[in-house]
Amino acid sequence: MAITTTQQVVDFPTLPARRSARVRQVMRSPLLDELSHGLGGPFHILLPDTFDANVATFESVLADGCVDARIYYAKKANKAACWIERCARQDIGVDVSSVGELREAMSHGVRGTDLVVTGPAKSDTLLSIAILQDCLIAIDALDELDRVILLATTLRPAHILLRWLPPDQPDSRFGLDDHEILTALRRCIDSTSVIEMTGFSFHLSGYRIQARADLAGQLIDHCLLARAWGLRADRINIGGGFAVDYVDAPDWHRFTCDQRAEHFHAGKTFEDFYPYHSPIAGARVLRAVLAARPAGGHASLATMLRSSDTTLLLEPGRALLDQAGFTVFRVQGVKAREYGIVTVDGTSLSLSEQWFNSEYLPEPVLLPETGAESDGPFPACIGGASCLEADMLSWRKIPLPRRPKVGDLLVYLNTAGYQMDSNESTFHEAPLPPKVVLDCADRIRWRLDRHAR
Ligand SMILES: *Cc1c(COP(=O)(O)O)cnc(C)c1O
């Protein structure tokens, strides 16, 4: 849309966030305005029925591929309890990497046997509980394996995976390289009375489908070798990294081609953005990985898993939270300079991407969307209610459909996966934004998530 400023006509790209039918329904209801009034500050909306639907989509892909598999929700993607409650009831596992996450998962009904414990150099406390609770432990280093063997000797046998450092990610600090894997296998063979070596894992950054299938194929080969050496090795864990599609293709392409410093407050520039558009996303990525033929293999990954009697484990985080939550702020002030500077009643700590030298680009929706007189597009950056210049929820000048008023709501969509709570703190003595769980069975009812921290 064209905006006339005193100097020039600036064409601001727009990046509307995709919205599910459920999200549209909630945004149309008076609930958000009431909650903002009642809670007196920003808050997050959580939609566990959408989480359930995402789990079901992954499960149907696994059923279609006739592969024996187990899903572990990667807990770090969001701290709320409601997801874990759903995992326990849907009988899916949880991927945890701290004592706190393990405690949260178990206290909401997830059994130890349904937990996979990941993360580097895990503490003896975490490893001991994981062993006592029969969790699956992803071993990240040789010294960690030694500690597990020692602890298992006094506690009870430990169930482990060996995390492989993918050869094409030599700079990753995680996993065991090929040489270390061989050493680890020898130690497992020498410790079979206390170590059950159940297979291998990797977690690849980025969203390459063929690369995942290639690595999975190699892990199956690793398993066959380990089995020949007398180890159990009947499962591979391909980690997470199932892309989420936040914005539509044409908007994304236009943005990536056109974006420049003048589109951002203070001429701010960014090195790189998360790929907010993904042509293949969520469970469709899993479908594509299963259908791909691993390099050097003669069949699809699904066929290779079946013919080698290997169980597939996966750890989606972000993808299970797609469309499962959003974040609501109230407009607290509007400055009209050459472009608008909107201040909301919360901070960018509720939008983690802003803390990684990047920007959460799917743009916020101004409510009410209809009814208010339209006075033309109003480009504005969005700032938080703190005293830091850097506390910006959107550096980008968002072409809002009208000039916002104090008291309007500004809704950042699809924030459940990693955005809403990983960086929140009580900075400025502001309380943490509460999490409101919506039960959408026949009518919409709300409750606060049990997680108070
Ligand atoms: C973060 C993480 C995940 C989840 O990744 P997503 O991109 O959210 O799917 C899974 N496994 C491990 C080991 C992780 O560190």
GROMACS .gro file of N, CA and C and ligand atoms in nm, residues 58 72-77 95-97 116-120 138 163 174 201-207 212 237-244 274 314-321 417-418, ligand 1:
model
  150
   58PHE      N    1   0.005  -3.551   1.257
   58PHE     CA    2   0.131  -3.626   1.255
   58PHE      C    3   0.104  -3.776   1.266
   72TYR      N    4   0.742  -3.737   2.044
   72TYR     CA    5   0.774  -3.670   2.171
   72TYR      C    6   0.762  -3.520   2.146
   73TYR      N    7   0.672  -3.454   2.216
   73TYR     CA    8   0.657  -3.309   2.203
   73TYR      C    9   0.779  -3.240   2.269
   74ALA      N   10   0.847  -3.155   2.195
   74ALA     CA   11   0.965  -3.085   2.249
   74ALA      C   12   0.920  -2.972   2.342
   75LYS      N   13   0.931  -2.996   2.472
   75LYS     CA   14   0.870  -2.908   2.571
   75LYS      C   15   0.926  -2.767   2.570
   76LYS      N   16   1.051  -2.750   2.529
   76LYS     CA   17   1.112  -2.617   2.537
   76LYS      C   18   1.039  -2.512   2.452
   77ALA      N   19   0.957  -2.558   2.356
   77ALA     CA   20   0.890  -2.463   2.266
   77ALA      C   21   0.788  -2.375   2.337
   95ASP      N   22   0.975  -3.448   2.513
   95ASP     CA   23   1.120  -3.431   2.509
   95ASP      C   24   1.155  -3.321   2.610
   96VAL      N   25   1.232  -3.357   2.713
   96VAL     CA   26   1.268  -3.261   2.818
   96VAL      C   27   1.420  -3.250   2.825
   97SER      N   28   1.470  -3.135   2.878
   97SER     CA   29   1.615  -3.127   2.890
   97SER      C   30   1.660  -3.057   3.018
  116VAL      N   31   1.182  -3.849   2.673
  116VAL     CA   32   1.318  -3.858   2.622
  116VAL      C   33   1.391  -3.736   2.676
  117VAL      N   34   1.510  -3.760   2.732
  117VAL     CA   35   1.587  -3.654   2.796
  117VAL      C   36   1.702  -3.616   2.704
  118THR      N   37   1.697  -3.492   2.652
  118THR     CA   38   1.799  -3.447   2.557
  118THR      C   39   1.876  -3.332   2.621
  119GLY      N   40   1.961  -3.268   2.543
  119GLY     CA   41   2.040  -3.157   2.595
  119GLY      C   42   2.182  -3.204   2.622
  120PRO      N   43   2.277  -3.108   2.620
  120PRO     CA   44   2.418  -3.146   2.638
  120PRO      C   45   2.456  -3.157   2.785
  138ALA      N   46   1.920  -3.933   2.566
  138ALA     CA   47   2.001  -3.912   2.446
  138ALA      C   48   2.140  -3.868   2.492
  163ARG      N   49   2.350  -3.970   2.041
  163ARG     CA   50   2.321  -3.858   1.950
  163ARG      C   51   2.438  -3.838   1.855
  174PHE      N   52   2.676  -3.009   1.936
  174PHE     CA   53   2.601  -3.122   1.990
  174PHE      C   54   2.636  -3.253   1.919
  201SER      N   55   2.022  -4.091   1.754
  201SER     CA   56   1.940  -3.973   1.729
  201SER      C   57   2.020  -3.865   1.661
  202PHE      N   58   1.950  -3.771   1.601
  202PHE     CA   59   2.013  -3.645   1.556
  202PHE      C   60   1.906  -3.537   1.564
  203HIS      N   61   1.949  -3.412   1.571
  203HIS     CA   62   1.855  -3.300   1.559
  203HIS      C   63   1.923  -3.200   1.467
  204LEU      N   64   1.863  -3.184   1.351
  204LEU     CA   65   1.925  -3.103   1.247
  204LEU      C   66   1.865  -2.963   1.252
  205SER      N   67   1.948  -2.860   1.246
  205SER     CA   68   1.888  -2.727   1.236
  205SER      C   69   1.854  -2.702   1.090
  206GLY      N   70   1.767  -2.607   1.065
  206GLY     CA   71   1.720  -2.583   0.929
  206GLY      C   72   1.610  -2.681   0.892
  207TYR      N   73   1.560  -2.666   0.771
  207TYR     CA   74   1.438  -2.739   0.736
  207TYR      C   75   1.453  -2.824   0.610
  212ARG      N   76   1.729  -3.468   0.602
  212ARG     CA   77   1.676  -3.547   0.714
  212ARG      C   78   1.664  -3.694   0.674
  237ASN      N   79   1.595  -4.162   1.617
  237ASN     CA   80   1.524  -4.041   1.657
  237ASN      C   81   1.569  -3.927   1.565
  238ILE      N   82   1.474  -3.877   1.483
  238ILE     CA   83   1.513  -3.774   1.385
  238ILE      C   84   1.490  -3.632   1.438
  239GLY      N   85   1.462  -3.620   1.570
  239GLY     CA   86   1.452  -3.488   1.631
  239GLY      C   87   1.332  -3.409   1.582
  240GLY      N   88   1.346  -3.276   1.586
  240GLY     CA   89   1.236  -3.189   1.544
  240GLY      C   90   1.273  -3.117   1.417
  241GLY      N   91   1.222  -2.993   1.405
  241GLY     CA   92   1.255  -2.916   1.286
  241GLY      C   93   1.155  -2.937   1.173
  242PHE      N   94   1.026  -2.942   1.210
  242PHE     CA   95   0.920  -2.948   1.109
  242PHE      C   96   0.870  -2.805   1.092
  243ALA      N   97   0.888  -2.751   0.974
  243ALA     CA   98   0.865  -2.608   0.951
  243ALA      C   99   0.720  -2.570   0.979
  244VAL      N  100   0.700  -2.442   1.007
  244VAL     CA  101   0.565  -2.386   1.024
  244VAL      C  102   0.547  -2.276   0.920
  274TYR      N  103   1.389  -1.557   1.019
  274TYR     CA  104   1.336  -1.694   1.015
  274TYR      C  105   1.255  -1.709   0.885
  314LEU      N  106   1.029  -3.909   1.684
  314LEU     CA  107   1.043  -3.771   1.638
  314LEU      C  108   1.006  -3.676   1.751
  315GLU      N  109   1.062  -3.556   1.745
  315GLU     CA  110   1.047  -3.458   1.854
  315GLU      C  111   1.001  -3.322   1.803
  316PRO      N  112   0.882  -3.315   1.745
  316PRO     CA  113   0.837  -3.184   1.697
  316PRO      C  114   0.803  -3.090   1.813
  317GLY      N  115   0.840  -2.966   1.802
  317GLY     CA  116   0.802  -2.866   1.902
  317GLY      C  117   0.713  -2.764   1.835
  318ARG      N  118   0.777  -2.676   1.759
  318ARG     CA  119   0.707  -2.566   1.691
  318ARG      C  120   0.586  -2.615   1.611
  319ALA      N  121   0.601  -2.726   1.538
  319ALA     CA  122   0.494  -2.769   1.447
  319ALA      C  123   0.368  -2.813   1.523
  320LEU      N  124   0.384  -2.867   1.645
  320LEU     CA  125   0.265  -2.907   1.721
  320LEU      C  126   0.192  -2.785   1.777
  321LEU      N  127   0.261  -2.672   1.782
  321LEU     CA  128   0.201  -2.550   1.837
  321LEU      C  129   0.151  -2.456   1.728
  417GLY      N  130   0.472  -2.124   1.954
  417GLY     CA  131   0.599  -2.192   1.933
  417GLY      C  132   0.717  -2.098   1.951
  418TYR      N  133   0.779  -2.103   2.064
  418TYR     CA  134   0.903  -2.031   2.099
  418TYR      C  135   0.888  -1.882   2.123
  454LIG     C1  136   1.456  -2.783   2.003
  454LIG     C2  137   1.462  -2.930   1.980
  454LIG     C3  138   1.354  -2.997   1.921
  454LIG     C4  139   1.232  -2.925   1.867
  454LIG     O1  140   1.260  -2.856   1.748
  454LIG     P1  141   1.140  -2.785   1.666
  454LIG     O2  142   1.211  -2.709   1.561
  454LIG     O3  143   1.064  -2.702   1.760
  454LIG     O4  144   1.056  -2.896   1.609
  454LIG     C5  145   1.360  -3.134   1.911
  454LIG     N1  146   1.469  -3.204   1.955
  454LIG     C6  147   1.576  -3.143   2.010
  454LIG     C7  148   1.691  -3.224   2.056
  454LIG     C8  149   1.575  -3.005   2.026
  454LIG     O5  150   1.682  -2.944   2.079
   0.00000   0.00000   0.00000
